[in-house]
Amino acid sequence: MQHLTATDDFSKQEIEELLEDAKKFSNGEFDRVLKDKVIITLFFENSTRTKSSFEIAAKRLGAEIVHLDVAKSSTKKGETLVDTAMNLDAMGPHAIIVRHQNSGVPKILSDHTKAAIINAGDGAHAHPTQALLDLYTLKEHFTDLEGKKIAIVGDIKNSRVANSNIELLTRFGMEVILVAPPHFLPKTELRTTHYLKEIIDEVDAIMSLRTQTERHSSQSYASLKDYASDFCITTDLVGDRDIVLLHPGPVHRNVDICDTLLADKRCKVLEQVSNGVSIRMAVLKKLINDV
């Protein structure tokens, strides 16, 4: 059984096939290929977009969704996560979609289940379907990503979205530039800067990230307003440049991206959300139906 715990679980060819399926699904070309298949969602962190996106993707393909209420699960009685996963797996689901605050949990669970494990976000480690939908959104706009430059801006060190996108986008030929204050930058061989104005004239796309305040051990800025003064993507910064704007959501308005740019046609945030359903349909089809 194949799993998706990180973007490098799929080869480039497999990802190209996923993108082709996603394109068909976006055009309304799909059947209920997952009829009579059962998918369990196991979310230990709050989620709006990702959970809803997976649910809609599964239902469009005809699958049945079973939600485990984590607050009332046996993990609250002392059962280990592995035991929980093995017990759920014994009930015969075809996939288990997992989100957890600790890095590595989906990978660990994938060693103990026959059902496909799909990582819906684990700590600051990975968010593979988000990166796949970002890749799809960029390819729909540019077609060929080879040689294109993207700036990832914000709390990169604590971002699973950044980690997955760095791996995936560089694999498809993009140059990734990291823009953040020193304490938000990871150790990396990629090009980095602390100043948006240094790179604004050379990038083709900007991916802004939410400040992961819940993952900070101490307060990094006196206020989000202070952070925004240096790293908010604004009309003054972007001007009339032909730059695509992305954000994984939820967006802190006027902290990550200003209101005006969120309404600009260059902003792909809602397109990302739409594409997320198609990408997750493609992932579910691959892991459940194409086996």
PDB file of N, CA, C and O in Angstrom, residues 89-115:
ATOM      1  N   ASP A  89      -7.700   0.605  11.587  1.00  0.00           N
ATOM      2  CA  ASP A  89      -7.319  -0.144  10.386  1.00  0.00           C
ATOM      3  C   ASP A  89      -7.983  -1.517  10.353  1.00  0.00           C
ATOM      4  O   ASP A  89      -8.351  -2.026   9.286  1.00  0.00           O
ATOM      5  N   ALA A  90      -8.175  -2.121  11.536  1.00  0.00           N
ATOM      6  CA  ALA A  90      -8.811  -3.439  11.622  1.00  0.00           C
ATOM      7  C   ALA A  90     -10.276  -3.412  11.178  1.00  0.00           C
ATOM      8  O   ALA A  90     -10.860  -4.456  10.875  1.00  0.00           O
ATOM      9  N   MET A  91     -10.853  -2.195  11.119  1.00  0.00           N
ATOM     10  CA  MET A  91     -12.242  -2.058  10.674  1.00  0.00           C
ATOM     11  C   MET A  91     -12.366  -2.010   9.147  1.00  0.00           C
ATOM     12  O   MET A  91     -13.472  -1.959   8.610  1.00  0.00           O
ATOM     13  N   GLY A  92     -11.214  -1.990   8.459  1.00  0.00           N
ATOM     14  CA  GLY A  92     -11.220  -2.092   7.010  1.00  0.00           C
ATOM     15  C   GLY A  92     -11.401  -0.822   6.200  1.00  0.00           C
ATOM     16  O   GLY A  92     -11.907  -0.897   5.069  1.00  0.00           O
ATOM     17  N   PRO A  93     -10.982   0.345   6.697  1.00  0.00           N
ATOM     18  CA  PRO A  93     -11.070   1.540   5.841  1.00  0.00           C
ATOM     19  C   PRO A  93     -10.035   1.468   4.722  1.00  0.00           C
ATOM     20  O   PRO A  93      -9.067   0.697   4.806  1.00  0.00           O
ATOM     21  N   HIS A  94     -10.240   2.246   3.707  1.00  0.00           N
ATOM     22  CA  HIS A  94      -9.309   2.249   2.578  1.00  0.00           C
ATOM     23  C   HIS A  94      -8.247   3.346   2.711  1.00  0.00           C
ATOM     24  O   HIS A  94      -7.191   3.249   2.088  1.00  0.00           O
ATOM     25  N   ALA A  95      -8.555   4.364   3.507  1.00  0.00           N
ATOM     26  CA  ALA A  95      -7.582   5.432   3.749  1.00  0.00           C
ATOM     27  C   ALA A  95      -7.883   6.092   5.084  1.00  0.00           C
ATOM     28  O   ALA A  95      -9.041   6.133   5.522  1.00  0.00           O
ATOM     29  N   ILE A  96      -6.830   6.595   5.726  1.00  0.00           N
ATOM     30  CA  ILE A  96      -6.967   7.370   6.958  1.00  0.00           C
ATOM     31  C   ILE A  96      -6.218   8.689   6.737  1.00  0.00           C
ATOM     32  O   ILE A  96      -5.013   8.681   6.448  1.00  0.00           O
ATOM     33  N   ILE A  97      -6.942   9.780   6.845  1.00  0.00           N
ATOM     34  CA  ILE A  97      -6.355  11.114   6.652  1.00  0.00           C
ATOM     35  C   ILE A  97      -6.021  11.676   8.026  1.00  0.00           C
ATOM     36  O   ILE A  97      -6.897  11.805   8.880  1.00  0.00           O
ATOM     37  N   VAL A  98      -4.737  12.003   8.243  1.00  0.00           N
ATOM     38  CA  VAL A  98      -4.258  12.346   9.584  1.00  0.00           C
ATOM     39  C   VAL A  98      -3.678  13.751   9.626  1.00  0.00           C
ATOM     40  O   VAL A  98      -2.854  14.119   8.785  1.00  0.00           O
ATOM     41  N   ARG A  99      -4.111  14.528  10.605  1.00  0.00           N
ATOM     42  CA  ARG A  99      -3.437  15.779  10.949  1.00  0.00           C
ATOM     43  C   ARG A  99      -3.064  15.711  12.422  1.00  0.00           C
ATOM     44  O   ARG A  99      -3.891  15.341  13.255  1.00  0.00           O
ATOM     45  N   HIS A 100      -1.810  16.087  12.713  1.00  0.00           N
ATOM     46  CA  HIS A 100      -1.342  16.025  14.100  1.00  0.00           C
ATOM     47  C   HIS A 100      -0.346  17.134  14.363  1.00  0.00           C
ATOM     48  O   HIS A 100       0.392  17.563  13.470  1.00  0.00           O
ATOM     49  N   GLN A 101      -0.313  17.593  15.601  1.00  0.00           N
ATOM     50  CA  GLN A 101       0.575  18.692  15.972  1.00  0.00           C
ATOM     51  C   GLN A 101       2.038  18.268  16.064  1.00  0.00           C
ATOM     52  O   GLN A 101       2.927  19.122  16.082  1.00  0.00           O
ATOM     53  N   ASN A 102       2.295  16.968  16.110  1.00  0.00           N
ATOM     54  CA  ASN A 102       3.671  16.487  16.217  1.00  0.00           C
ATOM     55  C   ASN A 102       4.198  15.983  14.876  1.00  0.00           C
ATOM     56  O   ASN A 102       3.531  15.206  14.188  1.00  0.00           O
ATOM     57  N   SER A 103       5.390  16.424  14.531  1.00  0.00           N
ATOM     58  CA  SER A 103       6.009  15.993  13.282  1.00  0.00           C
ATOM     59  C   SER A 103       6.267  14.488  13.289  1.00  0.00           C
ATOM     60  O   SER A 103       6.672  13.934  14.312  1.00  0.00           O
ATOM     61  N   GLY A 104       6.021  13.856  12.161  1.00  0.00           N
ATOM     62  CA  GLY A 104       6.362  12.446  12.000  1.00  0.00           C
ATOM     63  C   GLY A 104       5.258  11.458  12.306  1.00  0.00           C
ATOM     64  O   GLY A 104       5.397  10.269  12.021  1.00  0.00           O
ATOM     65  N   VAL A 105       4.141  11.916  12.875  1.00  0.00           N
ATOM     66  CA  VAL A 105       3.067  10.996  13.266  1.00  0.00           C
ATOM     67  C   VAL A 105       2.507  10.218  12.074  1.00  0.00           C
ATOM     68  O   VAL A 105       2.383   8.987  12.139  1.00  0.00           O
ATOM     69  N   PRO A 106       2.156  10.860  10.950  1.00  0.00           N
ATOM     70  CA  PRO A 106       1.628  10.084   9.817  1.00  0.00           C
ATOM     71  C   PRO A 106       2.598   9.014   9.318  1.00  0.00           C
ATOM     72  O   PRO A 106       2.181   7.903   8.973  1.00  0.00           O
ATOM     73  N   LYS A 107       3.882   9.343   9.291  1.00  0.00           N
ATOM     74  CA  LYS A 107       4.885   8.367   8.842  1.00  0.00           C
ATOM     75  C   LYS A 107       4.927   7.169   9.780  1.00  0.00           C
ATOM     76  O   LYS A 107       4.986   6.007   9.334  1.00  0.00           O
ATOM     77  N   ILE A 108       4.880   7.412  11.072  1.00  0.00           N
ATOM     78  CA  ILE A 108       4.886   6.319  12.052  1.00  0.00           C
ATOM     79  C   ILE A 108       3.662   5.440  11.864  1.00  0.00           C
ATOM     80  O   ILE A 108       3.745   4.207  11.834  1.00  0.00           O
ATOM     81  N   LEU A 109       2.492   6.062  11.703  1.00  0.00           N
ATOM     82  CA  LEU A 109       1.260   5.297  11.556  1.00  0.00           C
ATOM     83  C   LEU A 109       1.255   4.475  10.269  1.00  0.00           C
ATOM     84  O   LEU A 109       0.676   3.391  10.226  1.00  0.00           O
ATOM     85  N   SER A 110       1.908   4.992   9.237  1.00  0.00           N
ATOM     86  CA  SER A 110       1.924   4.278   7.953  1.00  0.00           C
ATOM     87  C   SER A 110       2.654   2.945   8.035  1.00  0.00           C
ATOM     88  O   SER A 110       2.461   2.075   7.175  1.00  0.00           O
ATOM     89  N   ASP A 111       3.461   2.768   9.073  1.00  0.00           N
ATOM     90  CA  ASP A 111       4.170   1.495   9.259  1.00  0.00           C
ATOM     91  C   ASP A 111       3.287   0.438   9.925  1.00  0.00           C
ATOM     92  O   ASP A 111       3.707  -0.709  10.093  1.00  0.00           O
ATOM     93  N   HIS A 112       2.066   0.830  10.313  1.00  0.00           N
ATOM     94  CA  HIS A 112       1.214  -0.081  11.087  1.00  0.00           C
ATOM     95  C   HIS A 112      -0.175  -0.274  10.498  1.00  0.00           C
ATOM     96  O   HIS A 112      -1.034  -0.850  11.159  1.00  0.00           O
ATOM     97  N   THR A 113      -0.400   0.206   9.255  1.00  0.00           N
ATOM     98  CA  THR A 113      -1.739   0.091   8.672  1.00  0.00           C
ATOM     99  C   THR A 113      -1.701  -0.481   7.265  1.00  0.00           C
ATOM    100  O   THR A 113      -0.730  -0.298   6.530  1.00  0.00           O
ATOM    101  N   LYS A 114      -2.781  -1.157   6.922  1.00  0.00           N
ATOM    102  CA  LYS A 114      -2.980  -1.579   5.540  1.00  0.00           C
ATOM    103  C   LYS A 114      -3.642  -0.456   4.746  1.00  0.00           C
ATOM    104  O   LYS A 114      -3.458  -0.351   3.533  1.00  0.00           O
ATOM    105  N   ALA A 115      -4.437   0.361   5.420  1.00  0.00           N
ATOM    106  CA  ALA A 115      -5.065   1.510   4.776  1.00  0.00           C
ATOM    107  C   ALA A 115      -3.997   2.535   4.402  1.00  0.00           C
ATOM    108  O   ALA A 115      -2.968   2.660   5.068  1.00  0.00           O
TER     109      ALA A 115
END
